[in-house]
Coordinates of C-alpha atoms and ligand atoms in Angstrom, one line a residue:
M3 CA -20.5 25.0 5.5
A4 CA -22.6 27.7 3.7
L5 CA -22.2 25.8 0.4
F6 CA -23.5 22.6 1.9
I7 CA -26.6 24.3 3.4
A8 CA -27.3 26.0 0.1
A9 CA -26.9 22.7 -1.8
A10 CA -29.2 20.9 0.8
L11 CA -31.9 23.6 0.3
L12 CA -32.0 23.3 -3.5
P13 CA -34.8 21.0 -4.5
G14 CA -33.6 17.9 -6.3
C15 CA -30.1 18.5 -5.2
T16 CA -28.4 16.1 -2.8
A17 CA -26.1 17.7 -0.1
R18 CA -23.3 15.4 -1.0
P19 CA -21.5 15.9 -4.4
A20 CA -21.1 12.6 -6.3
T21 CA -17.4 13.0 -6.3
P22 CA -16.1 14.6 -3.1
P23 CA -13.1 16.9 -3.5
A24 CA -9.8 15.5 -2.5
P25 CA -9.1 16.4 1.1
P26 CA -5.7 17.9 1.9
G27 CA -3.0 15.4 2.7
D28 CA -3.0 15.8 6.4
T29 CA -6.8 15.2 6.6
F30 CA -6.4 12.1 4.5
R31 CA -3.7 10.8 6.8
A32 CA -5.6 11.6 9.9
Q33 CA -8.7 9.8 8.6
L34 CA -6.8 6.7 7.5
V35 CA -5.0 6.4 10.8
E36 CA -8.3 6.9 12.6
Q37 CA -10.0 4.2 10.5
V38 CA -7.5 1.4 10.8
T39 CA -7.8 -0.9 13.8
A40 CA -6.1 -3.9 15.3
D41 CA -9.5 -5.6 15.2
G42 CA -9.6 -5.1 11.5
A43 CA -6.1 -6.5 11.1
W44 CA -7.0 -9.4 13.4
V45 CA -9.6 -10.7 11.0
H46 CA -6.7 -11.4 8.5
I47 CA -4.5 -12.9 11.2
E48 CA -7.3 -15.4 12.0
A49 CA -8.0 -16.2 8.3
L50 CA -4.3 -17.0 7.8
Q51 CA -4.1 -19.1 11.0
S52 CA -7.2 -21.1 9.8
I53 CA -5.5 -21.6 6.4
A54 CA -2.4 -23.0 8.1
D55 CA -4.5 -25.2 10.4
A56 CA -6.2 -26.7 7.3
T57 CA -3.0 -27.2 5.2
G58 CA -0.7 -29.2 7.5
G59 CA 0.2 -26.4 9.9
N60 CA 2.2 -24.1 7.6
R61 CA 1.8 -21.6 4.7
A62 CA 5.2 -22.4 3.2
S63 CA 5.9 -21.4 -0.4
P64 CA 5.5 -23.5 -2.5
G65 CA 2.7 -25.4 -0.9
P66 CA -1.1 -25.5 -0.4
G67 CA -1.1 -23.2 2.6
Y68 CA 0.7 -20.6 0.5
D69 CA -1.8 -21.0 -2.4
A70 CA -4.7 -20.6 -0.1
S71 CA -3.0 -17.5 1.4
V72 CA -2.7 -16.0 -2.1
D73 CA -6.3 -16.7 -2.9
H74 CA -7.4 -15.1 0.4
V75 CA -5.4 -11.9 0.0
A76 CA -6.2 -11.5 -3.7
G77 CA -9.9 -11.9 -2.9
V78 CA -9.8 -9.3 -0.1
L79 CA -8.1 -6.8 -2.4
R80 CA -10.4 -7.4 -5.3
E81 CA -13.4 -7.0 -3.0
A82 CA -11.9 -3.6 -1.8
G83 CA -11.8 -2.4 -5.4
F84 CA -8.1 -2.7 -6.2
D85 CA -6.7 -3.6 -9.6
T86 CA -5.4 -7.0 -8.4
T87 CA -3.1 -9.4 -10.2
T88 CA -1.1 -12.5 -9.1
P89 CA 2.0 -12.3 -11.4
V90 CA 3.9 -15.6 -11.6
F91 CA 7.6 -16.4 -11.6
T92 CA 9.5 -19.6 -11.9
L93 CA 11.8 -21.2 -9.4
R94 CA 14.5 -23.3 -11.1
S95 CA 16.9 -25.7 -9.6
D96 CA 19.1 -28.3 -11.2
D97 CA 17.6 -31.4 -9.5
R98 CA 13.9 -30.6 -9.6
R99 CA 11.2 -29.6 -12.0
P100 CA 10.6 -25.8 -12.3
I101 CA 8.0 -24.5 -9.8
T102 CA 5.7 -21.6 -10.6
L103 CA 4.8 -19.3 -7.8
R104 CA 2.5 -16.3 -7.4
N105 CA 3.0 -12.9 -5.8
V106 CA -0.1 -10.7 -5.2
V107 CA 0.0 -7.1 -6.5
A108 CA -2.9 -4.7 -6.0
Q109 CA -2.9 -1.1 -7.2
T110 CA -5.2 1.8 -6.6
R111 CA -7.2 3.0 -9.7
T112 CA -6.5 6.6 -8.7
G113 CA -3.3 8.5 -8.3
D114 CA -0.5 9.0 -10.8
P115 CA 0.7 5.6 -12.0
E116 CA 4.0 7.2 -12.9
R117 CA 4.4 8.0 -9.1
V118 CA 3.7 4.8 -7.2
V119 CA 4.1 4.2 -3.5
V120 CA 4.8 0.4 -3.0
A121 CA 4.1 -1.3 0.3
G122 CA 4.9 -5.0 0.7
A123 CA 5.0 -7.9 3.1
H124 CA 6.0 -11.5 2.6
L125 CA 3.0 -13.9 2.5
D126 CA 4.8 -17.2 3.0
S127 CA 5.8 -18.9 6.2
V128 CA 8.6 -21.3 7.0
P129 CA 7.7 -25.0 6.7
D130 CA 8.0 -25.5 10.5
G131 CA 5.0 -23.3 11.4
P132 CA 2.0 -21.2 10.5
G133 CA 4.0 -18.0 10.2
I134 CA 1.6 -15.6 12.1
N135 CA 4.0 -13.1 13.6
D136 CA 6.3 -13.9 10.7
N137 CA 4.6 -12.6 8.6
A138 CA 0.8 -12.8 8.7
S139 CA 1.3 -9.7 11.0
G140 CA 2.8 -7.6 8.3
V141 CA 0.3 -8.9 5.7
A142 CA -2.6 -8.2 8.1
A143 CA -1.4 -4.6 8.8
L144 CA -1.1 -3.8 5.1
L145 CA -4.4 -5.5 4.3
E146 CA -6.1 -3.4 6.9
V147 CA -4.6 -0.2 5.5
A148 CA -5.5 -1.2 2.0
T149 CA -9.1 -2.1 2.7
R150 CA -9.8 1.1 4.8
M151 CA -8.2 3.2 2.0
G152 CA -10.1 1.4 -0.8
G153 CA -9.1 1.0 -4.4
S154 CA -9.9 4.6 -5.4
P155 CA -8.6 7.0 -2.8
P156 CA -8.3 10.7 -3.5
T157 CA -4.4 10.5 -3.5
T158 CA -1.9 12.3 -5.8
N159 CA 0.2 9.2 -6.3
A160 CA -0.9 5.6 -7.0
V161 CA -0.5 3.1 -4.2
R162 CA 0.5 -0.6 -4.8
F163 CA 0.3 -3.3 -2.2
A164 CA 2.5 -6.3 -2.8
F165 CA 2.5 -9.7 -1.0
W166 CA 5.6 -11.8 -1.7
A167 CA 6.1 -15.5 -2.2
A168 CA 9.1 -17.5 -1.0
E169 CA 10.7 -14.9 1.2
E170 CA 11.7 -17.7 3.5
R171 CA 13.6 -19.5 0.7
N172 CA 15.8 -16.8 -0.7
L173 CA 13.7 -13.7 -0.9
D174 CA 12.6 -15.1 -4.2
G175 CA 9.2 -13.4 -4.8
S176 CA 10.3 -9.8 -4.3
A177 CA 13.6 -10.5 -6.2
A178 CA 11.7 -11.9 -9.2
Y179 CA 9.2 -9.1 -9.1
V180 CA 11.8 -6.3 -9.2
E181 CA 13.6 -8.2 -11.9
S182 CA 10.5 -8.4 -14.0
L183 CA 10.0 -4.6 -14.0
S184 CA 11.1 -2.5 -17.0
R185 CA 13.4 0.4 -16.4
S186 CA 10.5 2.9 -16.6
E187 CA 8.4 0.7 -14.2
R188 CA 11.2 0.8 -11.7
R189 CA 11.6 4.6 -12.1
A190 CA 7.8 5.0 -11.5
I191 CA 8.3 3.6 -7.9
I192 CA 8.8 6.5 -5.6
L193 CA 9.6 4.3 -2.6
Y194 CA 9.2 0.9 -1.1
L195 CA 7.9 0.2 2.4
N196 CA 8.5 -3.2 3.9
A197 CA 6.5 -4.8 6.7
D198 CA 8.2 -8.0 8.0
M199 CA 7.1 -9.0 11.5
A200 CA 4.8 -6.4 13.2
A201 CA 3.4 -8.1 16.3
S202 CA 6.2 -9.9 18.2
P203 CA 5.2 -11.3 21.6
N204 CA 8.1 -9.5 23.3
A205 CA 8.2 -6.7 20.8
G206 CA 10.7 -4.1 19.7
Y207 CA 9.9 -1.2 17.5
F208 CA 12.7 -1.2 14.8
V209 CA 12.8 1.1 11.8
Q210 CA 15.1 0.7 8.8
G211 CA 15.7 3.3 6.1
G212 CA 18.6 5.9 6.1
F213 CA 20.3 4.6 9.2
G214 CA 23.9 3.3 9.4
D215 CA 27.2 4.2 8.0
E216 CA 27.6 2.2 4.8
A217 CA 25.4 2.6 1.7
D218 CA 24.2 -1.0 2.1
E219 CA 23.0 -0.1 5.6
T220 CA 21.2 3.2 4.8
G221 CA 19.6 2.2 1.5
P222 CA 19.5 4.5 -1.6
E223 CA 19.2 8.3 -1.2
G224 CA 15.7 9.2 -0.1
S225 CA 15.5 6.2 2.2
E226 CA 16.2 8.5 5.2
V227 CA 12.9 10.3 4.4
V228 CA 11.1 7.0 4.5
G229 CA 12.8 5.9 7.7
R230 CA 12.3 9.2 9.4
T231 CA 8.6 9.2 8.5
L232 CA 8.1 5.7 10.0
V233 CA 9.8 6.9 13.2
E234 CA 7.5 9.9 13.4
E235 CA 4.4 7.8 12.7
L236 CA 5.4 5.3 15.4
A237 CA 6.0 8.3 17.8
A238 CA 2.4 9.4 17.0
T239 CA 1.2 6.0 18.4
G240 CA 3.3 6.6 21.5
A241 CA 6.1 4.1 20.5
T242 CA 9.7 5.2 20.6
A243 CA 11.4 3.5 17.6
E244 CA 15.0 2.2 17.6
T245 CA 16.7 2.8 14.2
A246 CA 18.5 -0.1 12.6
A247 CA 20.7 -0.6 9.6
F248 CA 19.4 -2.5 6.6
D249 CA 20.5 -6.1 6.3
D250 CA 19.8 -8.4 3.4
E251 CA 17.3 -10.5 5.3
S252 CA 14.0 -9.3 4.0
D253 CA 12.2 -8.2 0.8
H254 CA 13.6 -4.6 1.1
D255 CA 16.8 -6.0 -0.4
A256 CA 15.7 -6.2 -4.0
F257 CA 14.3 -2.6 -3.9
I258 CA 17.5 -1.3 -2.3
E259 CA 19.6 -3.1 -5.0
A260 CA 17.4 -1.4 -7.6
G261 CA 18.2 2.0 -6.2
I262 CA 14.7 2.7 -4.9
P263 CA 14.3 4.7 -1.7
T264 CA 13.3 2.1 0.9
G265 CA 12.1 1.9 4.6
G266 CA 10.9 -0.9 6.8
V267 CA 9.4 -1.8 10.1
F268 CA 10.4 -4.9 12.2
S269 CA 9.3 -6.0 15.7
G270 CA 12.2 -8.3 16.3
A271 CA 12.9 -12.1 15.9
D272 CA 15.4 -14.4 17.6
N273 CA 17.5 -11.8 19.5
A274 CA 17.1 -11.2 23.2
K275 CA 15.6 -7.9 24.4
T276 CA 18.2 -5.8 26.3
D277 CA 17.6 -4.1 29.7
A278 CA 17.5 -0.8 27.9
Q279 CA 15.0 -2.0 25.4
A280 CA 12.8 -3.5 28.1
A281 CA 12.9 -0.1 29.9
R282 CA 11.9 1.7 26.8
W283 CA 9.2 -0.7 25.5
G284 CA 8.2 -3.0 28.4
G285 CA 8.4 -6.7 28.0
R286 CA 11.0 -9.1 29.3
A287 CA 14.8 -8.4 29.1
G288 CA 16.9 -11.4 28.3
V289 CA 14.0 -13.0 26.4
D290 CA 13.8 -13.2 22.6
F291 CA 11.6 -10.6 20.8
D292 CA 9.8 -13.7 19.3
P293 CA 10.5 -16.9 21.2
C294 CA 8.4 -18.7 18.6
Y295 CA 10.3 -17.4 15.6
H296 CA 10.3 -19.9 12.7
S297 CA 8.6 -22.5 15.0
A298 CA 5.3 -24.3 15.2
C299 CA 4.2 -22.0 18.1
D300 CA 4.2 -18.9 15.9
R301 CA 0.4 -18.8 16.2
A302 CA -2.3 -16.2 16.4
E303 CA -2.6 -16.7 20.2
G304 CA 1.0 -15.6 20.7
I305 CA 1.0 -12.2 19.0
D306 CA 0.7 -8.9 20.7
R307 CA -2.4 -7.0 19.5
R308 CA -1.3 -3.7 20.9
V309 CA 1.9 -3.9 19.0
L310 CA 0.0 -4.9 15.8
D311 CA -2.2 -1.8 16.4
D312 CA 0.8 0.5 16.7
F313 CA 2.4 -0.8 13.6
T314 CA -0.8 -0.7 11.6
D315 CA -1.4 2.9 12.6
A316 CA 2.2 3.8 11.7
L317 CA 2.0 2.1 8.3
A318 CA -1.4 3.8 7.6
G319 CA 0.1 7.2 8.4
T320 CA 3.2 6.6 6.3
V321 CA 1.4 5.3 3.3
A322 CA -1.1 8.1 3.5
R323 CA 1.6 10.8 3.7
F324 CA 3.6 9.5 0.8
A325 CA 0.4 8.8 -1.3
T326 CA -0.7 12.4 -0.9
A327 CA 2.7 14.2 -1.2
T328 CA 3.5 16.1 -4.3
D329 CA 7.2 15.9 -3.6
P330 CA 7.3 12.8 -1.5
L331 CA 11.0 12.5 -0.9
A332 CA 11.9 16.2 -0.4
H333 CA 13.9 16.8 2.7
Ligands
LIG18 N1 13.0 -11.7 7.2 C1 13.3 -12.6 8.3 C2 12.3 -13.7 8.2 O1 11.2 -13.5 7.7 C3 13.3 -11.9 9.6 C4 14.2 -10.8 9.7 C5 15.5 -10.9 10.0 C6 14.0 -9.4 9.4 N2 16.1 -9.6 10.0 C7 15.2 -8.7 9.6 C8 12.8 -8.8 9.0 C9 15.2 -7.4 9.4 C10 12.9 -7.4 8.8 C11 14.1 -6.7 9.0 O2 12.5 -14.8 8.8
ZN19 ZN1 10.7 -15.6 8.6

């Protein structure tokens, strides 16, 4: 305080230093969680719904709705100051011409590039619908975190946001990306955070990372720190998470296979909510978490904004904590 007053009184001196000192980690976290909103995330939900409406009702990859989704997301991240690329990979099959597809990868210009926090969400939909809960919701939550954080945050570690192609085919985009990395590029990734479905209409709050008995359920060592942090950050929003074992059904899989500590959030798909879950979270027991899963009705109107808000806050808090940590995966 005294320093600021003195600076303000000096003639020709502005009160604000050109480069503010990095705030301590917990301040950075608190600020980011405070800044992100469901309204901010909603803007991206609407953009992706409009894209699907204009491209035959879906954003499937490959396809025009997917291409437009890539252009939208890459544009938002460039505008926010990230070092943004759309690395390509090729889908090959025996009976068709090879197809080239783009992921979107955006990294902060600050933070140690040898210590990278990667957060990702699949950007494609199934061919049968616009893919708004699955997975414009995860995309929108991460875009909100990215744009509020900006491309040059005062973090110890670099942060990389990734948006995957062709998850709905065979997890192709994330698999090709991890495959494309050199050994040292893989080693530089401290952890991977996956957001696949974050606003289910009859939502659950599931967290993966370190839970289960087998190694393929818990993920690599360090995953328990990611999972535990997600549980804590959901608790901070008032949501009690249920922990779940990893399966091989989303983009976390390639990172787990590469030995990278991994965590993920998931609001539930085509399973019915139990009585106990309805008691814990509200909503309707005996009804699927997302009755429109992989259907034409997976539209913006159907998603739960409060759930989206909770997951956006939890992802913001988790990204911020790992981005500012000097020993991110210490127990
Ligand atoms: N990835 C699936 C999809 O996009 C949904 C899904 C099934 C999922 N199991 C999961 C997502 C576990 C996250 C975690 O259709
Ligand atoms: Zn899906």
